[in-house]
Tab-separated table of C-alpha atoms in Angstrom:
chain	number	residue	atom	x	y	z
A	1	UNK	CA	-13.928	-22.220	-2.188
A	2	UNK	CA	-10.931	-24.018	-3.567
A	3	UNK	CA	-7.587	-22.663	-2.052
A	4	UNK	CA	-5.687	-20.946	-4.668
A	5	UNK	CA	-2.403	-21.688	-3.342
A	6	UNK	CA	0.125	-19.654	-0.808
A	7	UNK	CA	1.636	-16.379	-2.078
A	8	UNK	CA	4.807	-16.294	-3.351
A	9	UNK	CA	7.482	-15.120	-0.638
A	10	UNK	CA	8.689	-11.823	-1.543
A	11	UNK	CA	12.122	-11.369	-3.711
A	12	UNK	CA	13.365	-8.790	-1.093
A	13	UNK	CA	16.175	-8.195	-3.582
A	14	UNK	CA	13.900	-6.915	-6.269
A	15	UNK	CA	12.686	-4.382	-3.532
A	16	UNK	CA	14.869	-1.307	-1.943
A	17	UNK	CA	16.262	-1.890	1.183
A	18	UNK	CA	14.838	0.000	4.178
A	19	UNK	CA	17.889	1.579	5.099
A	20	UNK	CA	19.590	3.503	2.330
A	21	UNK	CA	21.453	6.882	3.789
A	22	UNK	CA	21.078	8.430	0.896
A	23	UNK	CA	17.277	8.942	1.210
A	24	UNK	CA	17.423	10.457	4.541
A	25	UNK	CA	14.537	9.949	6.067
A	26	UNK	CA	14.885	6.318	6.044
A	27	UNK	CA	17.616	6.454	8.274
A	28	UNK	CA	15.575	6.508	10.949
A	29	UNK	CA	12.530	5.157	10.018
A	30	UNK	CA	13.716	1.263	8.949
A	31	UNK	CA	13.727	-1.032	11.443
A	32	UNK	CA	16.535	-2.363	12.692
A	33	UNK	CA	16.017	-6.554	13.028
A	34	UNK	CA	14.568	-8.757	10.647
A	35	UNK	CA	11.658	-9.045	9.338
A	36	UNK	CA	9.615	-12.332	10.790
A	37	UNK	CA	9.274	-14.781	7.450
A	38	UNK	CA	6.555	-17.064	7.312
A	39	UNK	CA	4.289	-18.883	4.652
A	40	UNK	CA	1.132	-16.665	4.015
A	41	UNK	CA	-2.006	-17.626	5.505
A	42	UNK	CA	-5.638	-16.556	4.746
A	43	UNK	CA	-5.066	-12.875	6.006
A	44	UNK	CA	-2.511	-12.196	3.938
A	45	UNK	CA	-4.344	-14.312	0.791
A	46	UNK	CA	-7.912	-12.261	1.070
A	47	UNK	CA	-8.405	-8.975	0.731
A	48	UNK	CA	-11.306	-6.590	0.161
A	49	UNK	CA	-12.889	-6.348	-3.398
A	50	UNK	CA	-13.917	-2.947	-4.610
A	51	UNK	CA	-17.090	-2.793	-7.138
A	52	UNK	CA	-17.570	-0.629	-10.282
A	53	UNK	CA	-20.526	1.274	-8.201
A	54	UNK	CA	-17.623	3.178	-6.207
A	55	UNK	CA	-16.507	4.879	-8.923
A	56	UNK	CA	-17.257	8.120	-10.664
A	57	UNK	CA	-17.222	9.011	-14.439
A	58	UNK	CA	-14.273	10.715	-14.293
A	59	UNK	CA	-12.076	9.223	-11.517
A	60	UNK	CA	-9.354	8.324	-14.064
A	61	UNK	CA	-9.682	11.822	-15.525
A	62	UNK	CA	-7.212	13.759	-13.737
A	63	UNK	CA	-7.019	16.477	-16.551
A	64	UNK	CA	-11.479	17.057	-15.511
A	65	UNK	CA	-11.863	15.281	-12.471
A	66	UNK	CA	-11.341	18.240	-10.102
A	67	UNK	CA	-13.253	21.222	-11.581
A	68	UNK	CA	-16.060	17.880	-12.141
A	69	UNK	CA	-15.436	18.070	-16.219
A	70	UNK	CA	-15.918	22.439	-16.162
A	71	UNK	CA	-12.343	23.104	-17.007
A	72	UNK	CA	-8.717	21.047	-18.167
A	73	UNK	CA	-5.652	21.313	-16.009
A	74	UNK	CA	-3.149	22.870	-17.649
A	75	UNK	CA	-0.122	21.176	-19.003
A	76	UNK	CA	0.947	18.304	-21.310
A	77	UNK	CA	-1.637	16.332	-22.016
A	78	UNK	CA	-1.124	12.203	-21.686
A	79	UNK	CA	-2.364	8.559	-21.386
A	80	UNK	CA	-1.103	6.891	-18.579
A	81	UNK	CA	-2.058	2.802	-19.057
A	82	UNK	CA	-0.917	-0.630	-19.348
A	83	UNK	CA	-1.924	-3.778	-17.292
A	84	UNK	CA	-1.421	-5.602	-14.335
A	85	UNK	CA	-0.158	-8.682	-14.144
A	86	UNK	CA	0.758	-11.217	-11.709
A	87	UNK	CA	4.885	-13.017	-10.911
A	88	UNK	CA	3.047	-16.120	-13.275
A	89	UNK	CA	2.191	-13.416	-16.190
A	90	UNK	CA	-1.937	-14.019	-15.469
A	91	UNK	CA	-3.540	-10.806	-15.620
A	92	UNK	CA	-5.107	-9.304	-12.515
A	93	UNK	CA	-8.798	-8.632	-13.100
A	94	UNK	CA	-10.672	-6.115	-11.734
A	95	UNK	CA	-8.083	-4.889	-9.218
A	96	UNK	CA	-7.767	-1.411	-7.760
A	97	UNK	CA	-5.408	1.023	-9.134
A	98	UNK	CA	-4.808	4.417	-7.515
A	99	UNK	CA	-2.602	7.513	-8.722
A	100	UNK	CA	-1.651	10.883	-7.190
A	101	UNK	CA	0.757	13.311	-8.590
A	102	UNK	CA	2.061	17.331	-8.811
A	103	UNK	CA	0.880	19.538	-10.839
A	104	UNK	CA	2.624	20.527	-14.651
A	105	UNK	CA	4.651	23.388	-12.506
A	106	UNK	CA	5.565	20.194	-9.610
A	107	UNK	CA	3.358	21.420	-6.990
A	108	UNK	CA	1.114	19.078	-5.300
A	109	UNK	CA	-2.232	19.854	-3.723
A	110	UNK	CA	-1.881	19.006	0.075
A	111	UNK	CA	-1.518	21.849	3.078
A	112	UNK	CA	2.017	20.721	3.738
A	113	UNK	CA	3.620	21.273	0.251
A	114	UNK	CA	4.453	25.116	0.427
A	115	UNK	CA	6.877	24.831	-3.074
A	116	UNK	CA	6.966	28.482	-4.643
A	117	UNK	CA	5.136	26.666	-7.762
A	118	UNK	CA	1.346	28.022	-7.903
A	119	UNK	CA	-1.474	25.483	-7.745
A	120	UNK	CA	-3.433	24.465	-11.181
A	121	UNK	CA	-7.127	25.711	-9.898
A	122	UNK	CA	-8.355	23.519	-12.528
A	123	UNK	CA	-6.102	20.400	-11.012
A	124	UNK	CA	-6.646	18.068	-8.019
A	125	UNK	CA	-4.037	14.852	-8.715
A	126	UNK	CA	-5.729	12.001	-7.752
A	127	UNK	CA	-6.956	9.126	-9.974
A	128	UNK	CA	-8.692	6.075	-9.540
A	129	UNK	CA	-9.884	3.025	-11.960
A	130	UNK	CA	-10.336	-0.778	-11.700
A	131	UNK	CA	-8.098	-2.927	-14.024
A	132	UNK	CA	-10.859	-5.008	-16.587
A	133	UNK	CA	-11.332	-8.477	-16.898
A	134	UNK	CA	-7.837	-8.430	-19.351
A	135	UNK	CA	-5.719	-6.716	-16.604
A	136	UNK	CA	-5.734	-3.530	-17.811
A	137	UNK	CA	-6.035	0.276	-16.616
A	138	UNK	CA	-5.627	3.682	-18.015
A	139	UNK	CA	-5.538	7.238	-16.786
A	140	UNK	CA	-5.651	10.538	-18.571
A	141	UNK	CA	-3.711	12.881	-16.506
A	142	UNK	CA	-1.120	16.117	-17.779
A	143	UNK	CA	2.484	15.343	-17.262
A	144	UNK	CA	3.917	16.201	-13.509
A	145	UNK	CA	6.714	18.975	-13.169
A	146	UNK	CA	10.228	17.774	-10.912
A	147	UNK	CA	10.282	19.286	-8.030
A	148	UNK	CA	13.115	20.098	-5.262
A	149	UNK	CA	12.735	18.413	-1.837
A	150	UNK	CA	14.880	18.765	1.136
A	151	UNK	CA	17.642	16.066	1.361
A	152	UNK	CA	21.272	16.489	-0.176
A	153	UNK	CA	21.597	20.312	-1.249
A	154	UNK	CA	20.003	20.265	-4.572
A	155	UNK	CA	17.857	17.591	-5.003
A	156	UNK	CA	15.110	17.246	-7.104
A	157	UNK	CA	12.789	14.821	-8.089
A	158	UNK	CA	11.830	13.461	-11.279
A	159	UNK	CA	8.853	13.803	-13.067
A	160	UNK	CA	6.664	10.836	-11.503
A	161	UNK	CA	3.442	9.467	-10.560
A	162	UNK	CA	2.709	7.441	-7.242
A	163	UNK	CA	0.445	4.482	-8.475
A	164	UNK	CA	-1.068	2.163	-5.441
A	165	UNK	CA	-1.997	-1.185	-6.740
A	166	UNK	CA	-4.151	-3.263	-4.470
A	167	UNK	CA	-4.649	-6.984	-6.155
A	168	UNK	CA	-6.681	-9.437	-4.778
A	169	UNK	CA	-5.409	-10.053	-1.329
A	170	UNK	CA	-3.838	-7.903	1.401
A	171	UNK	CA	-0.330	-9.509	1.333
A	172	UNK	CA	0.226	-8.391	-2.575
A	173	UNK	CA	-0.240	-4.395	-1.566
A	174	UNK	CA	2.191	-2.727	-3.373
A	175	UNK	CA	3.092	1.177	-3.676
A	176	UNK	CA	5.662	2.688	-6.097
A	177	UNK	CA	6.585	5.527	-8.872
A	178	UNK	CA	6.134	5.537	-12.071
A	179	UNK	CA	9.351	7.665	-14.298
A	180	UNK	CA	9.291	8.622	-17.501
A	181	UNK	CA	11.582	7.596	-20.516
A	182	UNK	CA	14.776	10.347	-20.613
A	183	UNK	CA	14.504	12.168	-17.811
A	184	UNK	CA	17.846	12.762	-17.223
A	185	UNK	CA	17.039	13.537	-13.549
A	186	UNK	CA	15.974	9.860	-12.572
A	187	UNK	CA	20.434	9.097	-12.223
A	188	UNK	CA	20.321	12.167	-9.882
A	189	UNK	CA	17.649	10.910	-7.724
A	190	UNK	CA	17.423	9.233	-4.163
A	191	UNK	CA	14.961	7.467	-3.788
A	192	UNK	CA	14.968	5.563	-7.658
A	193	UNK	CA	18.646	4.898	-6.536
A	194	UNK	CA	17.056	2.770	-3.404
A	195	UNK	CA	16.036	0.465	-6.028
A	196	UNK	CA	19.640	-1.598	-6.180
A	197	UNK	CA	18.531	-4.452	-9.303
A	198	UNK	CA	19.113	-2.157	-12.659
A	199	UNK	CA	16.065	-3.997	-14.286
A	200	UNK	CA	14.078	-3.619	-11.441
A	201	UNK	CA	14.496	0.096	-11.911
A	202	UNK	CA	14.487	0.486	-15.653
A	203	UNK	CA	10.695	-1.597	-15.282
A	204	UNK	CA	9.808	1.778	-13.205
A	205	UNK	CA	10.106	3.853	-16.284
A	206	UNK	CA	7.720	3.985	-18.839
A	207	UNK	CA	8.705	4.582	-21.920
A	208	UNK	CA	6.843	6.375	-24.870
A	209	UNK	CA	3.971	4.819	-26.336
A	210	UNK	CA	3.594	6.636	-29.881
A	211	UNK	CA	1.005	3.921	-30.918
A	212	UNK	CA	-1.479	4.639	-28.259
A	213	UNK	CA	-1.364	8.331	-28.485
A	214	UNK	CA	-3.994	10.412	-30.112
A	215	UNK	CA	-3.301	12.826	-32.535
A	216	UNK	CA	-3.942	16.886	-31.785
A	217	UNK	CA	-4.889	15.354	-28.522
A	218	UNK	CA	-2.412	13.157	-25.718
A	219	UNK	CA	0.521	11.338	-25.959
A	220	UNK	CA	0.990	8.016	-23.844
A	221	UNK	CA	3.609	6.565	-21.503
A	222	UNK	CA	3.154	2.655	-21.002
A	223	UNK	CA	3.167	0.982	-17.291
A	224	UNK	CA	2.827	-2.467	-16.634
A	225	UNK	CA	3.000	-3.799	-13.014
A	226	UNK	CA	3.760	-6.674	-11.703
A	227	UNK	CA	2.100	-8.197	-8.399
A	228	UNK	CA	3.203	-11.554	-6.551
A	229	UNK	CA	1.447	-14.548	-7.803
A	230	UNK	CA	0.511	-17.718	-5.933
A	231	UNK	CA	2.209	-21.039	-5.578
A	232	UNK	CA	-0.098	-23.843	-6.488
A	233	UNK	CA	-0.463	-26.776	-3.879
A	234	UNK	CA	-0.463	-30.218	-5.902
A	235	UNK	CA	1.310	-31.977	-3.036
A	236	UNK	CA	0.873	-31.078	1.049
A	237	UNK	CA	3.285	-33.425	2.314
A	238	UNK	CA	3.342	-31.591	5.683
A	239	UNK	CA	1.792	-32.497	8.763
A	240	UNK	CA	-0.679	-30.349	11.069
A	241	UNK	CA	0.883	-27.374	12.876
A	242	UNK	CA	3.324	-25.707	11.418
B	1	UNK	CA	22.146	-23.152	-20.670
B	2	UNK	CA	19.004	-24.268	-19.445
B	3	UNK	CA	15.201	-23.776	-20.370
B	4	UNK	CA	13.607	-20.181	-19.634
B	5	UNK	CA	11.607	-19.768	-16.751
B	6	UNK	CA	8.472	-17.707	-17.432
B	7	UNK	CA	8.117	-16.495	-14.645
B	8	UNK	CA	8.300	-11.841	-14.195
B	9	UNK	CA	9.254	-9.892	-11.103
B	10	UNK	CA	7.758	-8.033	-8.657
B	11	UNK	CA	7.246	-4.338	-9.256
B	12	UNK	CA	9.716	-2.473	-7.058
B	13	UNK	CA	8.333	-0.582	-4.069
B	14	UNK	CA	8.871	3.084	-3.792
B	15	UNK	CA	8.280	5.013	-0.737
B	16	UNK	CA	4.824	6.329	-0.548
B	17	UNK	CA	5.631	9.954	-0.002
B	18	UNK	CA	5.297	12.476	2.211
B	19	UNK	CA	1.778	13.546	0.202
B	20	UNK	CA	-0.208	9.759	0.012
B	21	UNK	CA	-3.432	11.378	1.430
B	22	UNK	CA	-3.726	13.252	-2.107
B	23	UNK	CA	-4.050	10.052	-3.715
B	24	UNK	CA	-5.693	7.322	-0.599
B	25	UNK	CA	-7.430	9.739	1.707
B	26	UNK	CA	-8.020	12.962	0.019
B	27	UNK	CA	-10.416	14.330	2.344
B	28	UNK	CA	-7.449	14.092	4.878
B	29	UNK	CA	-5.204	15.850	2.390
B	30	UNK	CA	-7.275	19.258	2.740
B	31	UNK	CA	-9.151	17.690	-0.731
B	32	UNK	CA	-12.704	16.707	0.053
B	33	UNK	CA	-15.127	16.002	-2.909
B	34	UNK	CA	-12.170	14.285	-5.188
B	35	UNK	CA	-14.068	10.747	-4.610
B	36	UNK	CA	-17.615	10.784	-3.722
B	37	UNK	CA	-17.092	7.580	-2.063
B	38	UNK	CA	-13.569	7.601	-0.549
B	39	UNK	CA	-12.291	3.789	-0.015
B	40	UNK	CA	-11.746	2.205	3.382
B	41	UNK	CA	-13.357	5.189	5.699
B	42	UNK	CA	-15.013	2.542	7.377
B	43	UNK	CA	-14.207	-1.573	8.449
B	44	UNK	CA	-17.649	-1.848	9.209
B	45	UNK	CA	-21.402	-0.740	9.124
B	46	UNK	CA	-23.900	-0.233	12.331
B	47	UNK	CA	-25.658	-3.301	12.911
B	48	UNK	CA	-22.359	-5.639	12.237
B	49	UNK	CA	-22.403	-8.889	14.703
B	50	UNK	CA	-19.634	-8.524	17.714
B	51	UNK	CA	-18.157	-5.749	19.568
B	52	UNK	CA	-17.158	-2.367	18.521
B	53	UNK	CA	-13.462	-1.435	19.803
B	54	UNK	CA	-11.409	1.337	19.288
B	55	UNK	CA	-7.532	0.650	19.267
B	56	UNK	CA	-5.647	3.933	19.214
B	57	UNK	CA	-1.940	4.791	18.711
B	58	UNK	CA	1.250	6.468	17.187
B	59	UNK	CA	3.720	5.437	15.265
B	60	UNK	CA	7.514	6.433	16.166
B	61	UNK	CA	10.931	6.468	14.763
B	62	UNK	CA	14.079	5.574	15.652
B	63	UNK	CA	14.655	8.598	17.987
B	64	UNK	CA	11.097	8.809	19.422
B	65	UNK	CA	9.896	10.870	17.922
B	66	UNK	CA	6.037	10.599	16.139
B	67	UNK	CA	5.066	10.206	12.849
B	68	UNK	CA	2.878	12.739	11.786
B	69	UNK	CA	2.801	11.797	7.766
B	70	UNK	CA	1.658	7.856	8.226
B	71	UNK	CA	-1.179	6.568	6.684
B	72	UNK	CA	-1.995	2.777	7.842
B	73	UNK	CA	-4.338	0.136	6.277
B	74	UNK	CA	-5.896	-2.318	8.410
B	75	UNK	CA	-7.617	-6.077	7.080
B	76	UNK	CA	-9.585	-8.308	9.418
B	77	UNK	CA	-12.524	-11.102	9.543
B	78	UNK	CA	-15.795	-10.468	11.026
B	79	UNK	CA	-16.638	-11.084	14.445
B	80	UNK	CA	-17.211	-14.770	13.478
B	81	UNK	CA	-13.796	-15.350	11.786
B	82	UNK	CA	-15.252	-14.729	8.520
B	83	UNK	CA	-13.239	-12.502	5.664
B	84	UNK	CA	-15.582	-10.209	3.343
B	85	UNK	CA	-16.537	-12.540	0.367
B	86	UNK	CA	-16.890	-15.732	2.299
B	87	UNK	CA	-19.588	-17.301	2.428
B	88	UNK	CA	-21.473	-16.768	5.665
B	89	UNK	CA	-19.194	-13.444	6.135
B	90	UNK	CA	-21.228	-10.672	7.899
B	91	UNK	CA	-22.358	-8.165	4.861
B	92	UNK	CA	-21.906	-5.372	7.106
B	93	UNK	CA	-18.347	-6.369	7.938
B	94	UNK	CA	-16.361	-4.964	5.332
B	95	UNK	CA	-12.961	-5.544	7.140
B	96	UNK	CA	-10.789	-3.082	5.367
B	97	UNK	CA	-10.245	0.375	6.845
B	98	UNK	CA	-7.948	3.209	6.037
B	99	UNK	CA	-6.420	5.621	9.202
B	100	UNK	CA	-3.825	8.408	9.385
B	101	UNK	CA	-1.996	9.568	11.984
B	102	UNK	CA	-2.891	12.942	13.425
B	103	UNK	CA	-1.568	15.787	11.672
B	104	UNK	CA	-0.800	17.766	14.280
B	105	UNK	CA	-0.399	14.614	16.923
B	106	UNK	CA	0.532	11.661	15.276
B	107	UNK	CA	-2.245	10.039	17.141
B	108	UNK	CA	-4.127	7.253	15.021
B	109	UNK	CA	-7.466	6.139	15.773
B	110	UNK	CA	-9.077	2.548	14.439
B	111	UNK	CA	-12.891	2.068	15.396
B	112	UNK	CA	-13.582	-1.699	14.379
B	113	UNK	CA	-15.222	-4.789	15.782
B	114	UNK	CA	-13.261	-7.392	16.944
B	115	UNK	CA	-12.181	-9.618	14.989
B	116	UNK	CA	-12.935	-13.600	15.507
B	117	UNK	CA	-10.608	-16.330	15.251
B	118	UNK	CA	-9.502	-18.283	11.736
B	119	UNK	CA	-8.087	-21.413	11.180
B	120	UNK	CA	-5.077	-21.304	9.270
B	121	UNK	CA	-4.451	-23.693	6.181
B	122	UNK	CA	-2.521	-26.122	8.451
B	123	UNK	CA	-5.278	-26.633	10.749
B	124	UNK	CA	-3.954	-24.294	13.421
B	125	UNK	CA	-6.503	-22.308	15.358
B	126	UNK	CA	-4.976	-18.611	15.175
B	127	UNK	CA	-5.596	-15.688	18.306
B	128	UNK	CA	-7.889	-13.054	16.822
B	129	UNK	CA	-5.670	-10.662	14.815
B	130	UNK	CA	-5.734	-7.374	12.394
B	131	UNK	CA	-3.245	-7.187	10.021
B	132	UNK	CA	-2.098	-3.615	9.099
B	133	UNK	CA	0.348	-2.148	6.207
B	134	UNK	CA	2.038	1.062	6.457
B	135	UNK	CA	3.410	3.293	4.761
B	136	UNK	CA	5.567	7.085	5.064
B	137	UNK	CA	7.456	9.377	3.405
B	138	UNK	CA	10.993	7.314	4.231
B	139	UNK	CA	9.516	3.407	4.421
B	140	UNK	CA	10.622	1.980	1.162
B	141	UNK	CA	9.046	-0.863	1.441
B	142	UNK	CA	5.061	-1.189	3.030
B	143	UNK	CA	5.870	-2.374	6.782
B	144	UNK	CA	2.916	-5.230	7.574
B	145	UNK	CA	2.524	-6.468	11.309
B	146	UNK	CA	-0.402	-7.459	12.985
B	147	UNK	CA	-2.487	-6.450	16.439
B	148	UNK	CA	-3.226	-9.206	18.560
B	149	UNK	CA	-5.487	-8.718	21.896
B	150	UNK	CA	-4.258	-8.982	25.503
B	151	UNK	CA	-7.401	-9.887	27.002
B	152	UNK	CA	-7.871	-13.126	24.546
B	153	UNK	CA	-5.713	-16.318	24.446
B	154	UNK	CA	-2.705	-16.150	22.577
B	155	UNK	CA	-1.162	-19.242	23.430
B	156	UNK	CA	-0.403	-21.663	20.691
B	157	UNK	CA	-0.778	-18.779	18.019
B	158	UNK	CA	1.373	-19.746	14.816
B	159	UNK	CA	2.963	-16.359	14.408
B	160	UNK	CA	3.213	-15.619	17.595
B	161	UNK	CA	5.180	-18.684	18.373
B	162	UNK	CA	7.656	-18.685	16.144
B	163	UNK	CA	8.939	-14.966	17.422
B	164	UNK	CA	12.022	-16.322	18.620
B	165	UNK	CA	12.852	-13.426	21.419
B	166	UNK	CA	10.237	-14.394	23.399
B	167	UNK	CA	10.753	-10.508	24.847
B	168	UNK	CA	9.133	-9.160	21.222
B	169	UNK	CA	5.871	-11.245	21.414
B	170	UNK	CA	4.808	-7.936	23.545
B	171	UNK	CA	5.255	-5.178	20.822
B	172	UNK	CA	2.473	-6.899	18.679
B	173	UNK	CA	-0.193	-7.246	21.947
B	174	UNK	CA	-2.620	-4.347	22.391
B	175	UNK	CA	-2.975	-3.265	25.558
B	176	UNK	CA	-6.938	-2.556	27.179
B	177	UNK	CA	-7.026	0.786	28.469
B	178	UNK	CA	-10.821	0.769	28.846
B	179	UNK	CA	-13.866	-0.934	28.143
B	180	UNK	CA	-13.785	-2.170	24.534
B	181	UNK	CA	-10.551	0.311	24.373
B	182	UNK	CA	-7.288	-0.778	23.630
B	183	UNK	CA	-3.575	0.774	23.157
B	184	UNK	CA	-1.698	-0.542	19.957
B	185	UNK	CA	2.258	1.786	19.258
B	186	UNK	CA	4.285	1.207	16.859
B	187	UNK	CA	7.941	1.250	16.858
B	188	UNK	CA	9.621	1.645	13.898
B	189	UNK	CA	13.222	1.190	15.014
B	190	UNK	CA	15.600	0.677	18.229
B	191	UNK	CA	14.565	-0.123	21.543
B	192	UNK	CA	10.785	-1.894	21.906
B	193	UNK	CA	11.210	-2.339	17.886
B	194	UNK	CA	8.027	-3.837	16.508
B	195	UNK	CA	7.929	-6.933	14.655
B	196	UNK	CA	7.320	-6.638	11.334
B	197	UNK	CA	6.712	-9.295	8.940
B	198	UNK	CA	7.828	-10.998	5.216
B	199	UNK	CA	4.501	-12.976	4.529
């Protein structure tokens, strides 16, 4: 197997910082002291590679997927897709994308959210899909409600969707949100204000995608994601050890 | 000005939330029967080559106090030093597994074998090691570290060496509590602070 080159060190700046006071509960859960930087090596380059086989019919159907295809969830109705790509713009086949969200009224389906919202019987909130050979992934989910959370006074979230995005080795694992273009409650928000880089936070919304809508049927929000790439190794100049 | 390069950025991080299970171990979540085959239950299958250990833990805050929301992912070779997908890897070895912290006790459980050594691209023999990710309602950013192995030799270990407070090299050692048992806390912040890495 040829070696496909290091990973890219991470752009810490393009990433929140651990500590930010405003999202409380990172006060006291970022460490303290640096993180240890060092060139990846092959445990952070591999990574486990998940075949179509897992996957059920309607695992990117979040508006069936719980009631099995019997009955819809309830609420606004949308397409949720894009690609994924890597810091060199190559798409990333065949990688695992995961999604979990509230509900239309911005309750989520786990024992320790007791919001006043009622559950959607007909609504679970998890998703699941591999990216195809181009990169790309869709969902069909309904829209997620804001919801309040304890933290300043009155905070609330906006509407958003968790997406995990696994890529090909363990040291590009990446979690984050996904907004929506003109919710006026991102500005008000937390933990989108631990993102400090503008752009990086504007390519967390996804904007309106008229074109891949379908008529009397969804709309679509677009979400492309970006993973780290690889640094390719024409020269090794260095010596053993490291 | 200068030419453009085309190069994109990283996808920021968000904090993983307080509800992650829904979405990476719904069974956990109170959701069973979202997935039929949930993703990472299991590092391994019966009949894998090496020995079957069982690391437990908790992960803690600043204060001391445990985590009871963490979910933790966990990638390792086979018993021979072989990653899934390489050729000669055991096929029973899948070397991915996904754990939570107790609900109730923060207490984390990781049932594995143990994990041979790999040469690193410099030529550098490296201890046996699982790296692990986690993630919690508050962590920003995915925390990775790894879990070496008191009872093998850690001497000469890349990583390990360059920890510069030699004091630290400790908070990334499990400790043997029994046979084929080992103790492996993490410490998010303040005294004992794990080391966590940028790789």
């Amino acid at each position: 197997m040829s070696d496909p080159g290091p990973l890219i060190p991470r752009d810490r700046a393009a990433h929140p910082p651990a500590l930010d006071p405003g999202y409380k509960t990172s006060v006291s859960r970022s460490p303290n002291l640096p993180l240890l930087s060092l060139e990846s090596g092959p445990t952070e380059e591999t990574g486990p590679m998940f075949g179509h086989g897992l996957f059920g019919a309607l695992d990117n159907n979040l508006i069936l997927n719980w009631t099995q295809g019997k009955a819809p969830a309830i609420g606004e109705r949308i397409l949720v897709h894009g690609r994924v790509l890597d810091e060199n713009a190559r798409p990333v086949p065949r990688t695992l994308v995961e999604i979990w969200q509230a509900n239309a009224g911005g309750r989520y389906r786990h024992k320790k959210d007791s919001y006043l919202a009622p559950l959607d019987p007909n609504f679970g909130g998890c998703g699941r899909t591999l990216t195809d050979d181009d990169g790309y992934y869709q969902f069909l989910t309904i829209r997620p409600g804001a919801y309040p959370w304890p933290n300043r006074g009155n905070d609330w979230r906006p509407m958003h969707i968790h997406l995990s995005i696994f890529g090909h080795s363990f040291g590009q694992r990446l979690i984050t949100q996904m907004y929506f273009e003109g919710d006026p409650l991102i500005p008000l928000c937390p933990i989108a204000a631990t993102v400090k880089d503008h752009g990086q936070l504007d390519n967390l919304v996804a904007p309106l995608d008229m074109a891949s809508s379908r008529p009397l049927d969804f709309l679509a929000y677009r979400f492309d994601i970006v993973l780290r790439g690889r640094r390719q190794t024409m020269f090794e100049n260095r010596l053993e050890g490291m | 000005m200068a030419q453009k390069l085309e190069k994109l950025r990283e996808t920021a991080s968000q904090t993983a939330g307080p509800y992650v299970h829904i979405g990476m171990m719904p069974t956990y979540a109170g959701n069973g029967g979202s997935y039929e085959t949930e993703i990472g239950a299991r590092s391994f299958e019966d009949g894998a080559r090496g020995t079957v250990i069982e690391i437990t833990g908790a992960v803690y805050d600043g204060l001391g106090n445990v985590l009871r929301d963490a979910l933790i992912e966990s990638w390792q070779p086979d018993a021979d030093g072989r990653f899934a997908g390489e050729a000669g890897a055991d096929s029973k070895v899948s070397g991915f597994c996904r754990f939570a912290a107790d609900a109730e006790t923060g207490q984390f459980t990781l049932s594995t074998v143990k994990p041979g050594r790999v040469r690193h691209r410099s030529g550098v023999m490296q201890a046996p090691h699982i790296a692990l990710w986690i993630v919690a309602r508050g962590i920003n950013v995915g925390l990775q570290t790894r879990i070496y192995f008191e009872d093998e030799d850690n001497d000469g270990d890349p990583l390990l060496s360059r920890i510069e407070h030699r004091t630290r090299v400790e908070t990334l050692i499990a400790k043997k509590v029994g046979e084929n048992r080992y103790r492996f806390d993490i410490r998010l912040q303040g005294a004992n602070e794990t080391v966590f890495l940028d790789m």
